[in-house]
JSON list of C-alpha atoms in Angstrom, two decimals:
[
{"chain": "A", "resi": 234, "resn": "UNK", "atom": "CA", "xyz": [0.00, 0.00, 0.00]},
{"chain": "A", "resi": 235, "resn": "UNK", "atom": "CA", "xyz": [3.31, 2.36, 0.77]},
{"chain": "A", "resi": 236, "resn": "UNK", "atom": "CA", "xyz": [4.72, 1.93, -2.37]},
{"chain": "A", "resi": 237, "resn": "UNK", "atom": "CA", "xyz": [1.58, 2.59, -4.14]},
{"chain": "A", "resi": 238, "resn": "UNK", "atom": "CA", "xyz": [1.53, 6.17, -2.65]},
{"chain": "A", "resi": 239, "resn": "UNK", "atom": "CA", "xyz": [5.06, 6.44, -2.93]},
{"chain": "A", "resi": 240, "resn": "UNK", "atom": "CA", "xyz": [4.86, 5.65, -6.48]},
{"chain": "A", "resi": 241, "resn": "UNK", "atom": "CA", "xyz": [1.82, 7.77, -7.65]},
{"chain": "A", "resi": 242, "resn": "UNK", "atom": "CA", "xyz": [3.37, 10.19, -5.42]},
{"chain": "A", "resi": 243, "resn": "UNK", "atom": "CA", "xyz": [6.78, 10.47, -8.07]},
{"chain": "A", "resi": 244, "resn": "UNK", "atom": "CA", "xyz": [4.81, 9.75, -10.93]},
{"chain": "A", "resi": 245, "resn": "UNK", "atom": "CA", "xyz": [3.28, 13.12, -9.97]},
{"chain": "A", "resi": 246, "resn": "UNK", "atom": "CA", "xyz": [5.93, 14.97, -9.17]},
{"chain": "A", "resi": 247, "resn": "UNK", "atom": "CA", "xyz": [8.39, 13.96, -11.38]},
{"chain": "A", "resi": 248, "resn": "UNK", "atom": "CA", "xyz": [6.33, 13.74, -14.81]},
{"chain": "A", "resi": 249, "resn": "UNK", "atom": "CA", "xyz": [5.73, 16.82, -17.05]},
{"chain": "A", "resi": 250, "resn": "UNK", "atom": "CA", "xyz": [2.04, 17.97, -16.62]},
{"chain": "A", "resi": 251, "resn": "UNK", "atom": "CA", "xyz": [2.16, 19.37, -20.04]},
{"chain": "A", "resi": 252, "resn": "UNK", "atom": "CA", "xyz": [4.08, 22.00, -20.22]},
{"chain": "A", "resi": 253, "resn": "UNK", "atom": "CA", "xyz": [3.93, 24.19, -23.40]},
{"chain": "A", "resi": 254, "resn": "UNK", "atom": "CA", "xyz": [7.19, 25.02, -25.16]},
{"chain": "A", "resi": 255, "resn": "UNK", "atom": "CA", "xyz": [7.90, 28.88, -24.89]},
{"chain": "A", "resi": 256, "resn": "UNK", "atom": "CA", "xyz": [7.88, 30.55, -28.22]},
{"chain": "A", "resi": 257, "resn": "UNK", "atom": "CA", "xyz": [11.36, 30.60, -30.37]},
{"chain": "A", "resi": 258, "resn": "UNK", "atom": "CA", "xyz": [12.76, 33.87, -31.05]},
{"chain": "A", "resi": 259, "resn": "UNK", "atom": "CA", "xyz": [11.99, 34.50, -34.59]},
{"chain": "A", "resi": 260, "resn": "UNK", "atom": "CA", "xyz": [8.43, 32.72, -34.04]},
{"chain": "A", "resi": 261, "resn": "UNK", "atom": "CA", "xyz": [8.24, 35.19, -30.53]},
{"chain": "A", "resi": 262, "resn": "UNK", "atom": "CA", "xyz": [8.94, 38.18, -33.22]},
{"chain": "A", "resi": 263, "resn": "UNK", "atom": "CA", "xyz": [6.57, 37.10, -35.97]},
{"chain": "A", "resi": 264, "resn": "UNK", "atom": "CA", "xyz": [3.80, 37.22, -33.27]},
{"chain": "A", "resi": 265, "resn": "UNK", "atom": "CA", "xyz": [4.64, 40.75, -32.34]},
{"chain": "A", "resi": 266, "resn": "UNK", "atom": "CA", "xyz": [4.93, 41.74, -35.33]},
{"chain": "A", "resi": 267, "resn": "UNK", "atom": "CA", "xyz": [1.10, 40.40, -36.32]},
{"chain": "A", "resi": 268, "resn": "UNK", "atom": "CA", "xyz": [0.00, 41.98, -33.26]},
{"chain": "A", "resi": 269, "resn": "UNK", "atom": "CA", "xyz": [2.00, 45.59, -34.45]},
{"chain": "A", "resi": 270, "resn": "UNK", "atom": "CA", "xyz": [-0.28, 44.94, -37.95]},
{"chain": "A", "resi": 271, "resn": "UNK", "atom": "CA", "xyz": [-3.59, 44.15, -36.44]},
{"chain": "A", "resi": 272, "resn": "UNK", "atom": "CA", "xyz": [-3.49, 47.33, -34.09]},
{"chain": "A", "resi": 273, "resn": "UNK", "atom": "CA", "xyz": [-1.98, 49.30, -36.66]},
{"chain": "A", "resi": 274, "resn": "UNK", "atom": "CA", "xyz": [1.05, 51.88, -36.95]},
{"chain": "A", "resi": 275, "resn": "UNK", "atom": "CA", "xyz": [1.41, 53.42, -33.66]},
{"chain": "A", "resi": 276, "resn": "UNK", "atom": "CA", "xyz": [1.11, 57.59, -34.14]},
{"chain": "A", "resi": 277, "resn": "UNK", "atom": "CA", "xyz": [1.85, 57.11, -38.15]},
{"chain": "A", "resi": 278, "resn": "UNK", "atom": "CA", "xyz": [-1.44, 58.90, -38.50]},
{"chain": "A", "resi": 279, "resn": "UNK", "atom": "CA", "xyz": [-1.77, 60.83, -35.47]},
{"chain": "A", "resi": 280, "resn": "UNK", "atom": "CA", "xyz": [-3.68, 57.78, -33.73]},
{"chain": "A", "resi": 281, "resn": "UNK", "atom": "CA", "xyz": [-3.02, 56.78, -29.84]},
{"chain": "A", "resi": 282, "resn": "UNK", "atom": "CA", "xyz": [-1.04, 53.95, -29.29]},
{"chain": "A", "resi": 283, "resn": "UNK", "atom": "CA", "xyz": [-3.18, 50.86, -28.05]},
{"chain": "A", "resi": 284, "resn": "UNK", "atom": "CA", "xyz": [-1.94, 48.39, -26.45]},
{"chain": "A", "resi": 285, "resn": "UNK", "atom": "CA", "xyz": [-1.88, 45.17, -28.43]},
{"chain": "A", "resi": 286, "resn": "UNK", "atom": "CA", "xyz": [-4.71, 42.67, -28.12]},
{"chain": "A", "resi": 287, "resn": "UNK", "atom": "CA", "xyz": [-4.46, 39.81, -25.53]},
{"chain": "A", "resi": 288, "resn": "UNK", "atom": "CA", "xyz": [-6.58, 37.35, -26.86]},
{"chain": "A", "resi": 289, "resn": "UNK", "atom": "CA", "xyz": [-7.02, 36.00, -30.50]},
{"chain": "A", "resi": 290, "resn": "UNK", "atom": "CA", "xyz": [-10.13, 34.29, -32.29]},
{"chain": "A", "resi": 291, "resn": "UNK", "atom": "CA", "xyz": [-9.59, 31.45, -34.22]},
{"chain": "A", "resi": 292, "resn": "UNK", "atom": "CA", "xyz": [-11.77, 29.02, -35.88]},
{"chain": "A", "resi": 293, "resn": "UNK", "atom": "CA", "xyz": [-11.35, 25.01, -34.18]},
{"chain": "A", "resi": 294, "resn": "UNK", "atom": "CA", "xyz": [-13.92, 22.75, -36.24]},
{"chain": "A", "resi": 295, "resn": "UNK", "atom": "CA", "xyz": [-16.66, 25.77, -37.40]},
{"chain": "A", "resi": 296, "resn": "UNK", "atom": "CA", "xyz": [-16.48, 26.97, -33.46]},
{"chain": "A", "resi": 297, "resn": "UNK", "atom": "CA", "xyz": [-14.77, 29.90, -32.62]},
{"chain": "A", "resi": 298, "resn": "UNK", "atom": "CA", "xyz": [-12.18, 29.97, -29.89]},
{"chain": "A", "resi": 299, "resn": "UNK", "atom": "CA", "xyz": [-10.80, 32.41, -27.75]},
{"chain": "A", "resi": 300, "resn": "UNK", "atom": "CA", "xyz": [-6.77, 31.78, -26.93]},
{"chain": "A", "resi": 301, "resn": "UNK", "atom": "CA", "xyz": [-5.32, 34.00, -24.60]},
{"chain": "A", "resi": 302, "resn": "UNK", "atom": "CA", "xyz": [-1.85, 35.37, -24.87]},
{"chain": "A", "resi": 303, "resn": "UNK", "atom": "CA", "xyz": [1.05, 34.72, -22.57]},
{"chain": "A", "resi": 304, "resn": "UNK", "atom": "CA", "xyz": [3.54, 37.53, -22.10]},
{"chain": "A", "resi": 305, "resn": "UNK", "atom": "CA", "xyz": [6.31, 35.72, -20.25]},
{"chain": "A", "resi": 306, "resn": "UNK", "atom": "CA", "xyz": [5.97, 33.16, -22.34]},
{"chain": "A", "resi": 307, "resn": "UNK", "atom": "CA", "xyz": [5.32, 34.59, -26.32]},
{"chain": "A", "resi": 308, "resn": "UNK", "atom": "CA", "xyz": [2.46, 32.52, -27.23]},
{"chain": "A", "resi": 309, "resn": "UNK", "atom": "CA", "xyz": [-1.19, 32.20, -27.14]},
{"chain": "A", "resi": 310, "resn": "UNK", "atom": "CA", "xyz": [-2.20, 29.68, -25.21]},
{"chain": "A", "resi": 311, "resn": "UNK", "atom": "CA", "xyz": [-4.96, 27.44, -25.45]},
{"chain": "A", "resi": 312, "resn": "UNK", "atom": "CA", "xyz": [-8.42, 26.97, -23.65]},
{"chain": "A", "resi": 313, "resn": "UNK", "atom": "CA", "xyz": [-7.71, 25.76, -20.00]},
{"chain": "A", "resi": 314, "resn": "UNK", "atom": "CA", "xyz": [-3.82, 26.62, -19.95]},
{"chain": "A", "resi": 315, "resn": "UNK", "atom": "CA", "xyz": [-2.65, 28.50, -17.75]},
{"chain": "A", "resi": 316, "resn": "UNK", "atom": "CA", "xyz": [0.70, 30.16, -17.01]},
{"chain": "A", "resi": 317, "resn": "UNK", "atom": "CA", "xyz": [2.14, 29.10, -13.40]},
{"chain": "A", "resi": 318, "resn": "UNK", "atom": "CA", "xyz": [4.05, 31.70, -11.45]},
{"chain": "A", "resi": 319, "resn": "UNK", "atom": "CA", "xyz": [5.86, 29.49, -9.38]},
{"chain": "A", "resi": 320, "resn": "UNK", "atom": "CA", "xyz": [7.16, 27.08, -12.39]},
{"chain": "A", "resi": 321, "resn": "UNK", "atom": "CA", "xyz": [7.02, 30.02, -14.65]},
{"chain": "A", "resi": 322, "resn": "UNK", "atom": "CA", "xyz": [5.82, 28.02, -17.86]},
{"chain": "A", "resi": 323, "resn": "UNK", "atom": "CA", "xyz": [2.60, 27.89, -19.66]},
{"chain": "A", "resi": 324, "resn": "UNK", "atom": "CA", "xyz": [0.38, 23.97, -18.41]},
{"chain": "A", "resi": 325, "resn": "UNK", "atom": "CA", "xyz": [-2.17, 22.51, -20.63]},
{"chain": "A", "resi": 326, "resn": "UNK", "atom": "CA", "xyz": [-5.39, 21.63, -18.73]},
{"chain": "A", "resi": 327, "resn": "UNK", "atom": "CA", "xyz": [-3.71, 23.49, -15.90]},
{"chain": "A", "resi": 328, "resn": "UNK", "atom": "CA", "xyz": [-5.13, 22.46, -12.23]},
{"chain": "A", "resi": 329, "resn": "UNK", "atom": "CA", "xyz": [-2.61, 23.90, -9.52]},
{"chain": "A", "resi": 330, "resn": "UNK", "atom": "CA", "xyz": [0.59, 23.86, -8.61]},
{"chain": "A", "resi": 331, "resn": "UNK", "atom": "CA", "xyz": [1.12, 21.69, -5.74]},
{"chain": "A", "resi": 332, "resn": "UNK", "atom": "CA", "xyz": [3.02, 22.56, -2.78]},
{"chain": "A", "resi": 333, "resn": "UNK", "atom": "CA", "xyz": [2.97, 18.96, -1.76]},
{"chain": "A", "resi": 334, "resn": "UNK", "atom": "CA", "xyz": [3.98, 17.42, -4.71]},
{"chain": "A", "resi": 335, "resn": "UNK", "atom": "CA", "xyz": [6.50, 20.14, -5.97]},
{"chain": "A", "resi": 336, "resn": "UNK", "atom": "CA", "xyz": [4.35, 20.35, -9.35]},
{"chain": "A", "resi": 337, "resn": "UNK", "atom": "CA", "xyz": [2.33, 22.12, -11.41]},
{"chain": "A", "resi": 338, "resn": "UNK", "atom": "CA", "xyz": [-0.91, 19.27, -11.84]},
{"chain": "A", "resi": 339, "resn": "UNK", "atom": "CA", "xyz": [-1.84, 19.75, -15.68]},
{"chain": "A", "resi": 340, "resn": "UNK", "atom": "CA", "xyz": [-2.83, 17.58, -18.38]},
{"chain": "A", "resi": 341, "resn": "UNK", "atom": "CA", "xyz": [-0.20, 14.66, -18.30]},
{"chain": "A", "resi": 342, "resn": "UNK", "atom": "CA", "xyz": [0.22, 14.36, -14.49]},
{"chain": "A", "resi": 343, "resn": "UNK", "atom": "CA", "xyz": [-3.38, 14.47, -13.54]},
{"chain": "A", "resi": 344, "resn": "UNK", "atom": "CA", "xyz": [-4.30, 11.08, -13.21]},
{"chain": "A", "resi": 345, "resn": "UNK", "atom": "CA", "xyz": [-1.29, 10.24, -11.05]},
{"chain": "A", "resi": 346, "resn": "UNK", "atom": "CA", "xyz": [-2.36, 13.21, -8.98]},
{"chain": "A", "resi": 347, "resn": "UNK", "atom": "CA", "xyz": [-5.67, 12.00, -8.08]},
{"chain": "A", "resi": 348, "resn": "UNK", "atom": "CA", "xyz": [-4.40, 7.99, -7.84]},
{"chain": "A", "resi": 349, "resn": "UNK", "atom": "CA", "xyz": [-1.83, 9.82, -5.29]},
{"chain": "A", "resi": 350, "resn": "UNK", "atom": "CA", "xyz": [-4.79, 10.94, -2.80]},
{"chain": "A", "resi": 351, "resn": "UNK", "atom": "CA", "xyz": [-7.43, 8.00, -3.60]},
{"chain": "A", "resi": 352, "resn": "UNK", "atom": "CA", "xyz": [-4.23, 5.66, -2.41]},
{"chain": "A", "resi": 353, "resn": "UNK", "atom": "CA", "xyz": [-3.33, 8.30, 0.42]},
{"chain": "A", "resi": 354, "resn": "UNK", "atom": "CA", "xyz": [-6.83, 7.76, 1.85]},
{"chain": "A", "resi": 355, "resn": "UNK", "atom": "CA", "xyz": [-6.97, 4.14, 1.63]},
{"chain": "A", "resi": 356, "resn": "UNK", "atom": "CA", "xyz": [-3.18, 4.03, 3.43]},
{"chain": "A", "resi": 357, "resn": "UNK", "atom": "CA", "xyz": [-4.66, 6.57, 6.00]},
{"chain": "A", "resi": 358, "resn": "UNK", "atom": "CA", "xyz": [-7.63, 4.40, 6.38]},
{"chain": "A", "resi": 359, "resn": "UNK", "atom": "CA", "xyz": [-5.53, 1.55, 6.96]},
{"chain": "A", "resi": 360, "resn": "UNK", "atom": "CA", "xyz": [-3.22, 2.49, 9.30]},
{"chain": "A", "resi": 361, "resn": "UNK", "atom": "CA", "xyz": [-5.97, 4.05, 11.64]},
{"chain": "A", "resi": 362, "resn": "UNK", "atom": "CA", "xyz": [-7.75, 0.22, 11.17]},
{"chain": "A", "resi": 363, "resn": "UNK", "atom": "CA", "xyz": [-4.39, -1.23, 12.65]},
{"chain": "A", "resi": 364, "resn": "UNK", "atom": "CA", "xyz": [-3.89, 1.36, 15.52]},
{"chain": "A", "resi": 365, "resn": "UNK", "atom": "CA", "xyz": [-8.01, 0.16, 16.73]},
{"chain": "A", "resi": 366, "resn": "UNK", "atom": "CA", "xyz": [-6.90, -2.96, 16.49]},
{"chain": "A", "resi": 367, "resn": "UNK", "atom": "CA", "xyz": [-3.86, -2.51, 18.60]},
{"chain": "A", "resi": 368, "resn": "UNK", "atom": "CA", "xyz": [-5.88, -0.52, 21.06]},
{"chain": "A", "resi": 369, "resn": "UNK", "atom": "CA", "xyz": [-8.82, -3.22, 20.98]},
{"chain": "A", "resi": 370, "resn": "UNK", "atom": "CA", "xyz": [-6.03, -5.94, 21.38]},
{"chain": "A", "resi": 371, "resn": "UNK", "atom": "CA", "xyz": [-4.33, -3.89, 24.28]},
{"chain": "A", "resi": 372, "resn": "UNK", "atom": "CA", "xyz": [-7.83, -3.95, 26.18]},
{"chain": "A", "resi": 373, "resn": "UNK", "atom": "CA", "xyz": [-8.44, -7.72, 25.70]},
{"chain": "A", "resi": 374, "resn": "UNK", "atom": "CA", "xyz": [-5.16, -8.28, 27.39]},
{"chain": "A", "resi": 375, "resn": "UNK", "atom": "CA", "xyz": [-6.10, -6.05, 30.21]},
{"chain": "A", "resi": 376, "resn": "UNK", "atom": "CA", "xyz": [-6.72, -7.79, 33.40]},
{"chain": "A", "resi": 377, "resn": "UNK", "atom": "CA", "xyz": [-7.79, -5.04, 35.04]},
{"chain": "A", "resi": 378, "resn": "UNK", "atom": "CA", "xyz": [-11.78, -4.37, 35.55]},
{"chain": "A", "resi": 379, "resn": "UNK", "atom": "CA", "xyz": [-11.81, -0.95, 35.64]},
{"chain": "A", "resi": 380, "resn": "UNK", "atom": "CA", "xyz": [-10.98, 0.88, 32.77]},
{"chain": "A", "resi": 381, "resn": "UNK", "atom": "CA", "xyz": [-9.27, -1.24, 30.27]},
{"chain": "A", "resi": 382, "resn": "UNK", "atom": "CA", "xyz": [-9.28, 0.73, 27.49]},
{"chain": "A", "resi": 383, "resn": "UNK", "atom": "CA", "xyz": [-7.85, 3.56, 29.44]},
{"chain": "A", "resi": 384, "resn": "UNK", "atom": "CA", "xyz": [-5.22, 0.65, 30.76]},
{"chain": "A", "resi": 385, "resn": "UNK", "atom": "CA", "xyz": [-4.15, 0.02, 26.83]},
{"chain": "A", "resi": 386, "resn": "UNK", "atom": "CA", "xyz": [-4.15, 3.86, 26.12]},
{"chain": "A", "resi": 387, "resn": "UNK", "atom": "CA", "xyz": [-1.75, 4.19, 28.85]},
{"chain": "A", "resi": 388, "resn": "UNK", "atom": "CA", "xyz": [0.50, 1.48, 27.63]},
{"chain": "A", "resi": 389, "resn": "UNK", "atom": "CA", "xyz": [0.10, 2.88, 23.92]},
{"chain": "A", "resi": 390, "resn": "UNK", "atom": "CA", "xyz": [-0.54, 6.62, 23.45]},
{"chain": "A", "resi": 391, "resn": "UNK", "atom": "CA", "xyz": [1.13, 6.78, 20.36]},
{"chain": "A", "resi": 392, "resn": "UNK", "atom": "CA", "xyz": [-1.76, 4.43, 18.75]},
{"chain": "A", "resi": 393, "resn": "UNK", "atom": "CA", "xyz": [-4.98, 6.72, 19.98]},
{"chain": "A", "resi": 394, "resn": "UNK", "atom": "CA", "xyz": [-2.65, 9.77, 18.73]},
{"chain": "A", "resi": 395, "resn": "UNK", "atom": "CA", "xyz": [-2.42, 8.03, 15.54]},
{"chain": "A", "resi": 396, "resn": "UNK", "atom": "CA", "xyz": [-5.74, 7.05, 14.99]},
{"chain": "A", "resi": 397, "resn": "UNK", "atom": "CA", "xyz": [-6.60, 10.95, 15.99]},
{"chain": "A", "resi": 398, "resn": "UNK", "atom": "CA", "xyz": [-4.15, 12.12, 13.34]},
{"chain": "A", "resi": 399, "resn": "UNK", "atom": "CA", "xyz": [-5.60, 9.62, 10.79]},
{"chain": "A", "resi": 400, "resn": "UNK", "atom": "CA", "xyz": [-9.53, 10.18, 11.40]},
{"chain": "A", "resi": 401, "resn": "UNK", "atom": "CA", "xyz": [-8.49, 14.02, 10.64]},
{"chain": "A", "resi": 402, "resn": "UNK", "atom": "CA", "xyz": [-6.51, 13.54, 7.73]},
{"chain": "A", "resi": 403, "resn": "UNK", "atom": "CA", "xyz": [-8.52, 11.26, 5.71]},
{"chain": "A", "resi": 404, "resn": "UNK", "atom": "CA", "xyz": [-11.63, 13.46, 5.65]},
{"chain": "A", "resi": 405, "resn": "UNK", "atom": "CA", "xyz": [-9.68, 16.12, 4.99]},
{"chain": "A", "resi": 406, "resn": "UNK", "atom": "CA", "xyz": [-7.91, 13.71, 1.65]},
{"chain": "A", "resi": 407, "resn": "UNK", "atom": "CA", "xyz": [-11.60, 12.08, 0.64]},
{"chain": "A", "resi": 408, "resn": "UNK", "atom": "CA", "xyz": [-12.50, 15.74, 0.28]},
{"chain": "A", "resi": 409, "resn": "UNK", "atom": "CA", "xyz": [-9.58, 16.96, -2.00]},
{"chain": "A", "resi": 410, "resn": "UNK", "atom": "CA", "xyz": [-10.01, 13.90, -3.81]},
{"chain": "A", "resi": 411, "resn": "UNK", "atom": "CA", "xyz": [-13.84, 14.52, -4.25]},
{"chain": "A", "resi": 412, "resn": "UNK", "atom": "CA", "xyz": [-13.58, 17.97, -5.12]},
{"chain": "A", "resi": 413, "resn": "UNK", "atom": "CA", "xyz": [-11.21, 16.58, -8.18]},
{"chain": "A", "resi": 414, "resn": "UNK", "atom": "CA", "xyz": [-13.86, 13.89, -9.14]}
]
């Protein structure tokens, strides 16, 4: 079960969630200069300079469709990328970048994402099944007849502070894991 979040766990943060190349130079300056064209000369004809246009229609299948451009990175992007300030590239499909994982979650790493915290919440729902256990196991060894469940807690605290820890944390995965369903 370890080595099945362990492994989703890499496959997330060491695979490329679709990053989109940056634009070359020459294709960075034939993109300004359709931009210069569309807006027009800039005081030629006594006209205010305008900023050039961010976004750019094009025509996918008889369906028109919006792509935004990226500044940093000299190309318009398509629907549902984003550009991610902490990676500081353009990500296809782009979901968040993840503190945990130390990756942007996009297009190609998104189904090791969510395999990472459906197999985090079974492991957390594991290990809090084997700390009960150890606790119920404690109290059937008890001989005392007062208390044994307090008897086991006192010779194991570190189980009820695990199971504590682990009835937390697994709502708190189910529910990242839902709200990516």
């Amino acid at each position: 079960m370890f080595l099945l979040v362990l492994s989703n766990l890499f496959r997330t943060s060491f695979s490329d969630p679709g990053i989109i190349p940056r634009a070359t130079k020459a294709e960075a300056q034939d993109i300004e200069r359709q931009m210069e064209s569309q807006n027009g000369t800039n005081g030629a004809n006594g006209a205010a300079y305008r900023p050039p246009p961010r976004t750019k229609e094009v025509m996918v299948k008889n369906i028109s469709v919006k792509l935004k451009y990226c500044f940093t990175c000299k190309i318009f992007r398509p629907p549902r990328a984003s550009h991610c300030s902490i990676c500081d590239n353009c990500v296809e499909r782009f979901d968040h970048h993840c503190p945990w994982v130390g990756n942007c979650v996009g297009k190609r790493n998104y189904r090791y994402f969510y395999f990472f915290l459906l197999s985090l919440a079974l492991h957390c729902v594991f290990i809090f099944a084997c700390a009960v256990t150890h606790l119920v196991l404690l109290t059937r060894q008890s001989d005392k007849a007062h208390g044994p469940f307090i008897e086991a807690v006192k010779q194991s605290p570190t189980s009820l502070i695990v199971c504590i820890i682990c009835f937390f944390s697994v709502w708190s995965i189910l529910g990242l894991a839902g709200f990516h369903t």
